[in-house]
Short mmCIF file of C-alpha atoms in Angstrom, two decimals:
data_model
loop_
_atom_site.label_atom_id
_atom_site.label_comp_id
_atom_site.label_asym_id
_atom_site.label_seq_id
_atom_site.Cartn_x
_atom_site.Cartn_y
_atom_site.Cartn_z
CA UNK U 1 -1.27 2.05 46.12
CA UNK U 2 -4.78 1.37 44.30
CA UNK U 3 -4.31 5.05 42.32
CA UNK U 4 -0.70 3.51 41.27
CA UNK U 5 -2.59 0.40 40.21
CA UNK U 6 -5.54 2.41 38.29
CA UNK U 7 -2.76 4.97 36.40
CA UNK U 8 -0.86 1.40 35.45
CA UNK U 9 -3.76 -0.35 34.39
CA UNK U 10 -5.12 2.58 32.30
CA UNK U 11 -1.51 3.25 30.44
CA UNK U 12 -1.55 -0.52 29.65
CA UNK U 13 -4.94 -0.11 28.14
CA UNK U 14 -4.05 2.95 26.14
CA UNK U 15 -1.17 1.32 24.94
CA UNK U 16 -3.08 -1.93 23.93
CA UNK U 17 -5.60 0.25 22.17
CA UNK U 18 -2.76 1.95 20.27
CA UNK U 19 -0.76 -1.39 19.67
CA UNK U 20 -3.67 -3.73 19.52
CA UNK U 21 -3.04 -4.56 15.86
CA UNK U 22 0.56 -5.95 16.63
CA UNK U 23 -0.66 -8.15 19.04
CA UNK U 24 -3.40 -9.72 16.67
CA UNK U 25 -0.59 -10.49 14.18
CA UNK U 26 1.46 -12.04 16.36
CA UNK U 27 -1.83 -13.98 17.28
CA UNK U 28 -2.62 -14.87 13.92
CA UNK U 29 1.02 -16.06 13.51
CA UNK U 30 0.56 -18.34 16.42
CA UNK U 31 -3.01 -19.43 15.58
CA UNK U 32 -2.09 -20.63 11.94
CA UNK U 33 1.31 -22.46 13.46
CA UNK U 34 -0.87 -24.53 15.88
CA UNK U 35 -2.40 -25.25 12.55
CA UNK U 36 0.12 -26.14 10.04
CA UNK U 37 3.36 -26.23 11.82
CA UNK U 38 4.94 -25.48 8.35
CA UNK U 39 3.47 -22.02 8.98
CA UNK U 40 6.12 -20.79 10.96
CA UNK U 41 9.37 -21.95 9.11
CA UNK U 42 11.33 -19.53 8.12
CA UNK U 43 11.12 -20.13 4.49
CA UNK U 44 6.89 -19.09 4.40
CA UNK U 45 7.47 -16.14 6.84
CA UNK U 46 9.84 -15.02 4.43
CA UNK U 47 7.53 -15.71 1.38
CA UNK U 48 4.68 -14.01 3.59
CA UNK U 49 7.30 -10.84 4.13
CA UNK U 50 7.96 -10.65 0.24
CA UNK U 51 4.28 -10.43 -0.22
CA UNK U 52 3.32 -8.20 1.98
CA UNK U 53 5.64 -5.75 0.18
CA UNK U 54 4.22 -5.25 -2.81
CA UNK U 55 1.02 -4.30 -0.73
CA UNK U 56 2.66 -2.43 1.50
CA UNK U 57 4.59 0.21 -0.94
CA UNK U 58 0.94 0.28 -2.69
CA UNK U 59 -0.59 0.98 0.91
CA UNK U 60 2.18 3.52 1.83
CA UNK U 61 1.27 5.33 -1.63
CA UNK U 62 -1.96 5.55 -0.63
CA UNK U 63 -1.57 6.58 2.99
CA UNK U 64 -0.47 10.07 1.34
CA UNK U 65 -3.24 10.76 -0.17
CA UNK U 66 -5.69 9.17 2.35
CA UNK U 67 -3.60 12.09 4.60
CA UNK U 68 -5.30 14.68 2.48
CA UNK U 69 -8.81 13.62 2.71
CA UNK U 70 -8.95 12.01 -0.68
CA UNK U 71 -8.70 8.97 -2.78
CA UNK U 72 -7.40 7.41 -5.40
CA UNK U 73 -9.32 4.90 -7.51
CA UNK U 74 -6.84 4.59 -10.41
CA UNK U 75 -3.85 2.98 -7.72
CA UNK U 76 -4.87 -0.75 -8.89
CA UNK U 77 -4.57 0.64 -12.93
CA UNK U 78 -1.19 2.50 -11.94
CA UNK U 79 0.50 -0.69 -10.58
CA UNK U 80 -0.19 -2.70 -13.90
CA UNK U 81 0.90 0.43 -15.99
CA UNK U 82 4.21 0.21 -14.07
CA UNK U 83 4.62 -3.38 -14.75
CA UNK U 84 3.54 -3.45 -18.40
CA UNK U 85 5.69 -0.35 -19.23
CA UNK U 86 8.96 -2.23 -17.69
CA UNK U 87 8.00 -5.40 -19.75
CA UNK U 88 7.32 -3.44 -22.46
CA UNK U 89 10.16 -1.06 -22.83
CA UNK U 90 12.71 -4.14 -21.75
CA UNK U 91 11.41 -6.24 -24.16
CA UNK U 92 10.18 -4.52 -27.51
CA UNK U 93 12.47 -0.98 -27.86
CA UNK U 94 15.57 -0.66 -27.93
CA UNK U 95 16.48 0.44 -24.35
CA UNK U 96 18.29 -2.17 -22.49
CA UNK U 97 19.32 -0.35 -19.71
CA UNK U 98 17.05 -1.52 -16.51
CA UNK U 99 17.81 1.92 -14.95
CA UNK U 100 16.77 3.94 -17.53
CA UNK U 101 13.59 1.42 -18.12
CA UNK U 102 12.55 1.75 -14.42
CA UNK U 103 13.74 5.86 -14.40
CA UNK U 104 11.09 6.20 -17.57
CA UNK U 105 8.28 4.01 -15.95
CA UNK U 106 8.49 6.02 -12.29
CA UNK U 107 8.44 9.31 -14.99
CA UNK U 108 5.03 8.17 -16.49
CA UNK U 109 3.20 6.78 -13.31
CA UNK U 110 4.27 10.54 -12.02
CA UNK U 111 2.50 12.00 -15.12
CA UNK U 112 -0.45 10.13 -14.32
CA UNK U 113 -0.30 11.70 -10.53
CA UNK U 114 -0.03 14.80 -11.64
CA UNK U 115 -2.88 14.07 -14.74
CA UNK U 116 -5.51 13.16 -11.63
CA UNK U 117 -4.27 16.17 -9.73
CA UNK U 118 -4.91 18.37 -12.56
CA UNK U 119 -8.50 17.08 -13.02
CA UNK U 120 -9.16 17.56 -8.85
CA UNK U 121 -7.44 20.59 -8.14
CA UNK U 122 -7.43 22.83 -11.35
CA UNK U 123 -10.60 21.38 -13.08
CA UNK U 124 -12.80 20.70 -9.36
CA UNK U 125 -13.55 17.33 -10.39
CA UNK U 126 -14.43 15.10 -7.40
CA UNK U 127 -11.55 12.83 -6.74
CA UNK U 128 -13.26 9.68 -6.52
CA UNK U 129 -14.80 10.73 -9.95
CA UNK U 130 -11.70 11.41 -11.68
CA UNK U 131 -9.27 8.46 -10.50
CA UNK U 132 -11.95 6.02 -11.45
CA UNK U 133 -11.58 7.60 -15.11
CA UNK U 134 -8.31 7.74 -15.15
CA UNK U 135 -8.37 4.06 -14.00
CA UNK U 136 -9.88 3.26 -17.32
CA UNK U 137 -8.01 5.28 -19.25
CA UNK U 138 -4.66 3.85 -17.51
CA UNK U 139 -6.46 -0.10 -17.58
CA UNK U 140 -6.74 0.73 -22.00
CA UNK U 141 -2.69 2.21 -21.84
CA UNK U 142 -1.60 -0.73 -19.98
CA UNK U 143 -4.51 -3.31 -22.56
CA UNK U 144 -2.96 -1.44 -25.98
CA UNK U 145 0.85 -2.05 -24.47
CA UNK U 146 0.61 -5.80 -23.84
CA UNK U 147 -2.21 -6.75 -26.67
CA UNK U 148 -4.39 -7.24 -23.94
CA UNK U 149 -2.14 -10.46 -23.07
CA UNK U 150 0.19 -11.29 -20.50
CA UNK U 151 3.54 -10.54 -21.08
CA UNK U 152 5.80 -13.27 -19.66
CA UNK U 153 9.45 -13.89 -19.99
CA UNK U 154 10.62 -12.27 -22.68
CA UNK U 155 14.26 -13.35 -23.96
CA UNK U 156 15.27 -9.74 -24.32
CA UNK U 157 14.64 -8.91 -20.53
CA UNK U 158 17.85 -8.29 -18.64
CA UNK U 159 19.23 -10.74 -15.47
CA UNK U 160 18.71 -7.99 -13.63
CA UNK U 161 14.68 -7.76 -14.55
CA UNK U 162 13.61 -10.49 -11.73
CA UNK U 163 16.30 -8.70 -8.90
CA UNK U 164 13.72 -6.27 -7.67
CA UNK U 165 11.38 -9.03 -6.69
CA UNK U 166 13.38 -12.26 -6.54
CA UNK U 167 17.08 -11.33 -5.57
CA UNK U 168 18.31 -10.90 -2.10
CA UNK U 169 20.43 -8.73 -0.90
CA UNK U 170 23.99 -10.37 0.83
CA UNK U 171 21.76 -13.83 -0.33
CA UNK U 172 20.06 -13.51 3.02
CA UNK U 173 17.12 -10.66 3.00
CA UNK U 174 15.01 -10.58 0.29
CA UNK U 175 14.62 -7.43 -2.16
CA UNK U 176 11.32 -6.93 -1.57
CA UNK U 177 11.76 -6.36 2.04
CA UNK U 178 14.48 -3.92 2.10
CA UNK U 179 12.77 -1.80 -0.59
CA UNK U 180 9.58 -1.70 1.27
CA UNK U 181 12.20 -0.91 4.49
CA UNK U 182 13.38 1.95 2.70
CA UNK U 183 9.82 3.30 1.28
CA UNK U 184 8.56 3.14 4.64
CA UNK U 185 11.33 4.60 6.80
CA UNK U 186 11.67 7.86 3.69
CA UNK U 187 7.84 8.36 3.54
CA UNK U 188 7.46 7.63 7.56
CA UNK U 189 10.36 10.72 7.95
CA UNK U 190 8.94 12.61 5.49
CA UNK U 191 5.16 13.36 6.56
CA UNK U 192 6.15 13.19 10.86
CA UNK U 193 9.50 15.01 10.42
CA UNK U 194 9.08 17.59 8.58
CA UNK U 195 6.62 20.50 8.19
CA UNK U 196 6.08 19.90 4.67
CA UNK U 197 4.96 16.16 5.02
CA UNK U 198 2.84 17.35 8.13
CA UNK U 199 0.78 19.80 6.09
CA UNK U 200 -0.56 16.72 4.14
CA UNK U 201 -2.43 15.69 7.17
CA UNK U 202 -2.93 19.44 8.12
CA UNK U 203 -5.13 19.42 4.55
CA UNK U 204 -6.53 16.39 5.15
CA UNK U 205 -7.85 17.63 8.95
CA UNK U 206 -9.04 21.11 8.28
CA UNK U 207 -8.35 22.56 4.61
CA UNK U 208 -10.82 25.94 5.52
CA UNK U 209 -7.79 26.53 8.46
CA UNK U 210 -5.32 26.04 6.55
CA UNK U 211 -6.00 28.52 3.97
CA UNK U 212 -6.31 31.13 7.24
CA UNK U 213 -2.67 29.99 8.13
CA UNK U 214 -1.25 30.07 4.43
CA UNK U 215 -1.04 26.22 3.48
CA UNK U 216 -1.63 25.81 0.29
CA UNK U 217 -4.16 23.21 -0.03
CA UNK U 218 -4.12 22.68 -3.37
CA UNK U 219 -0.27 21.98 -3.80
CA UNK U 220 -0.49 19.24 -1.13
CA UNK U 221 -3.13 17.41 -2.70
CA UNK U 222 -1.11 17.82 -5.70
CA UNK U 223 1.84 16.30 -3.66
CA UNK U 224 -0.52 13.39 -2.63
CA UNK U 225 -1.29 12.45 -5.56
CA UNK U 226 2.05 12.41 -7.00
CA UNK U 227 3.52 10.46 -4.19
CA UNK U 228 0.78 7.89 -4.61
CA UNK U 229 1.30 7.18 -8.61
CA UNK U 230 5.04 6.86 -7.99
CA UNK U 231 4.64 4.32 -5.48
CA UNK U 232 2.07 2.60 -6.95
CA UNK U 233 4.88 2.82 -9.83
CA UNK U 234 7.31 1.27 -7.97
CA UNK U 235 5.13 -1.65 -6.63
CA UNK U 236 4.27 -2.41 -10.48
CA UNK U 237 8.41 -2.70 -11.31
CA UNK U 238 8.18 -4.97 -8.34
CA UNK U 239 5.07 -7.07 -9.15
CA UNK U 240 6.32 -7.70 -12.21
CA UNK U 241 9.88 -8.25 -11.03
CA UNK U 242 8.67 -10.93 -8.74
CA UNK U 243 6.10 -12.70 -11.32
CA UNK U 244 8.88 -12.44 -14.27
CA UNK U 245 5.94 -11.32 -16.40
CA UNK U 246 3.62 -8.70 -16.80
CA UNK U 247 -0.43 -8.04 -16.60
CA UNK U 248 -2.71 -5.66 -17.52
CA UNK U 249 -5.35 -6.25 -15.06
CA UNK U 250 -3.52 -8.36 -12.31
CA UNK U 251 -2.82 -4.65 -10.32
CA UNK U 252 -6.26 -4.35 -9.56
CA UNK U 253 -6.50 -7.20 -7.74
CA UNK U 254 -4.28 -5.25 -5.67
CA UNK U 255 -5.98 -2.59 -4.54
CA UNK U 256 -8.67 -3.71 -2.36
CA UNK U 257 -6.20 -5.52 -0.07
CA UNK U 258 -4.20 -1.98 -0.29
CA UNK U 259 -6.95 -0.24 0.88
CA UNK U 260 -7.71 -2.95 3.46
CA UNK U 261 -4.14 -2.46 4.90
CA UNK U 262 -4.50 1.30 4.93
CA UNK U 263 -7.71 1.15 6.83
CA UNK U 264 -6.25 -1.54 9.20
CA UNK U 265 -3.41 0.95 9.89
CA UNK U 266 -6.00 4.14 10.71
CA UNK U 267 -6.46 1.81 13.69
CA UNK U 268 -2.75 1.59 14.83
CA UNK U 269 -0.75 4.21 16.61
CA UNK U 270 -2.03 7.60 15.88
CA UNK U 271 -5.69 6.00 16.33
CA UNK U 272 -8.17 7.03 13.50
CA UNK U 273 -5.29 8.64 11.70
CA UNK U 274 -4.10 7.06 8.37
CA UNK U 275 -0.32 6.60 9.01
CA UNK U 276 2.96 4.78 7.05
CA UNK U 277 3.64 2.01 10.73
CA UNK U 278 0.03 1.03 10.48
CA UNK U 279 0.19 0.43 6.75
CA UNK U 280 3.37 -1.95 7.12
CA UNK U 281 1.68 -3.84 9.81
CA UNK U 282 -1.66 -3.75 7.85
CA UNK U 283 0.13 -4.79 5.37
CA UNK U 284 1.96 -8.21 7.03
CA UNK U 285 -1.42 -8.84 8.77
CA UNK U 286 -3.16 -9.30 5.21
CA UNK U 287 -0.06 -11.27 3.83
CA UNK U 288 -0.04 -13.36 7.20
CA UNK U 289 -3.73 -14.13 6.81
CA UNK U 290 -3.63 -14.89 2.96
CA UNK U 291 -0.90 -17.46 3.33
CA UNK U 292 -2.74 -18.95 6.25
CA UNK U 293 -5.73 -19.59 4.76
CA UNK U 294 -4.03 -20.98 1.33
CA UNK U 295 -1.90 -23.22 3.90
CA UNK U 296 -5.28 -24.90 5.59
CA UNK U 297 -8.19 -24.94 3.42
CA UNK U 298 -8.66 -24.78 -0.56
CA UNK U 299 -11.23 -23.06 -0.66
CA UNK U 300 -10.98 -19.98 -2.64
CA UNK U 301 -14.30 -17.98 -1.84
CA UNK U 302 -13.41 -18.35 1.97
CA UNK U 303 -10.58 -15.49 1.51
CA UNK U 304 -12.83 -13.33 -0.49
CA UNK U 305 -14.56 -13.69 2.52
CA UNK U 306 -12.08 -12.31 4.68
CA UNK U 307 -10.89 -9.94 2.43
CA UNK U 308 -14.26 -8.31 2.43
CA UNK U 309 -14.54 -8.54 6.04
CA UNK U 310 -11.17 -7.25 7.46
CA UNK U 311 -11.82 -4.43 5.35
CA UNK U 312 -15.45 -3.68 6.40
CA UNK U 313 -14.24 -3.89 9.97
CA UNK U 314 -11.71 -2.31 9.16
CA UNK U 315 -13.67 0.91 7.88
CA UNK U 316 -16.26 0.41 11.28
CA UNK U 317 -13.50 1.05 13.40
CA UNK U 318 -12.31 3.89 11.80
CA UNK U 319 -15.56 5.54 11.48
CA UNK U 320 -16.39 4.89 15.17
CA UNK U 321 -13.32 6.10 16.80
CA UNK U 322 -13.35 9.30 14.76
CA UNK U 323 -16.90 9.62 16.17
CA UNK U 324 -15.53 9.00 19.31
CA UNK U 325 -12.93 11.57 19.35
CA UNK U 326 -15.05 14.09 18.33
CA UNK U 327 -17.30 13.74 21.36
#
């Protein structure tokens, strides 16, 4: 009877370590309705879902190339690329088709994936080195586009231009939720159910063995990268969808709480392991937290505070239960 106890009290521990970060959510979510009882109606947890998507495609982008041991500086640059180009292109050619507008923005975010790729794999820069050029180079596109001004509701911009980020789908779910629904369930599929999304984190674990076993190491980095700048792409068409305008600096703001929300996820389910269900619950964590604090206090530094500090403990427990593992 006490080893039946012992084997049921270890599995529930195991699982709370696993799941640990759903539970704190749900916390949170409590916490700030004791609060402000306005908190919880449906309306803000709605607004909170919508955005933690634009976070969350962001953090999914850059849970593929986290998978392959690198990094990617220039993700905050990409996202206001993405949303100048579609403001841009909408408002001052003569294309006024929004599918072929967000068809030719997703085509240039992919050139500059495959532009920090080249510099990594073919020329050996570092990566860190080489996004956070790029990220200047992308910042000056995205300045020269838009004047270095914001762009904001421009009469030539389609209905369509605010669906992405304001519509809802059946007038019930919100855009921005079933997009991230669908990033998250294609990229989860892709790198845990098949072999070619696997060898990302095979690259990312132990690139000298997998050029023993014939991965090509190279390729999937390539493949990280590209995956990242289209997604980053995507959560630009969104950002700017949802603001009806468009920045050239405002997606850089974006990419600490990204990579806060990717780091948060290394912590959930496959434990020290960057992975697409962490991310999303990384992601609603930050959004849940970020509303909260806006709802109770005015005090702007105090979520700079918290920013910086879910990410540094964040990275701490990361660090220390790959440590652990290793032992």
């Amino acid at each position: 009877m006490e080893k039946v106890k012992t084997t049921s009290t270890k599995s529930f521990g195991t699982m709370f370590a696993k799941r640990w970060l759903l539970f704190f959510v749900a916390a949170v979510t409590i916490i700030f309705g004791m609060i402000s009882p306005a908190f919880l109606q449906m309306k803000n947890l709605l607004n909170i879902l919508c955005n933690a998507c634009i976070v969350g495609v962001m953090g999914v982008g850059l849970t593929c190339i986290f998978a392959t041991g690198e990094l990617d500086f220039s993700a905050g640059s990409q996202v206001s690329l993405a949303s100048c180009l579609m403001a841009v292109i909408l408002g001052r050619t003569g294309i006024h088709s929004y599918l072929a507008a967000v068809v030719l923005t997703l085509g240039v975010l992919a050139c500059v994936g495959l532009y920090n790729a080249f510099l990594h794999v073919k020329i050996g820069i570092p990566a860190f080195i080489a996004t956070l050029g790029t990220s200047y180079l992308v910042k000056g596109i995205a300045k020269a586009l838009t004047g270095s001004k914001n762009v904001n509701n421009l009469p030539e911009w389609p209905d369509v231009f605010t669906f992405m980020g304001q519509g809802y789908l059946f007038g019930v779910i919100p855009m921005p939720v079933i997009i991230l629904v669908i990033v998250g369930a294609v990229v989860l599929f892709y790198t845990e159910y098949t072999r070619a999304g696997k060898y990302l984190y095979a690259v990312g674990s132990n690139p000298t063995a997998c050029d023993y076993i014939g991965i090509d190491g190279k390729m999937q980095k390539i493949k990280g990268f590209f995956i990242t700048a289209l997604l980053c792409g995507l959560a630009g068409i969104m950002q700017g969808s949802q603001m009806n305008a468009a920045s050239p600096t405002l997606g850089e703001n974006m990419f600490v709480p990204a990579l806060t929300t990717v780091f948060l996820g290394a912590t959930y389910g496959k434990i020290g392991v960057f992975n697409v269900p962490g991310t999303l619950v990384g992601a609603v964590l930050y959004a849940l937290i970020n509303q909260g604090l806006l709802m109770i206090t005015s005090e702007l530094w105090l979520k700079d505070y918290v920013q910086g500090g879910m990410l540094l403990f964040a990275l701490v427990m990361v660090i220390v239960i790959r440590k652990v593992g290793n032992k």
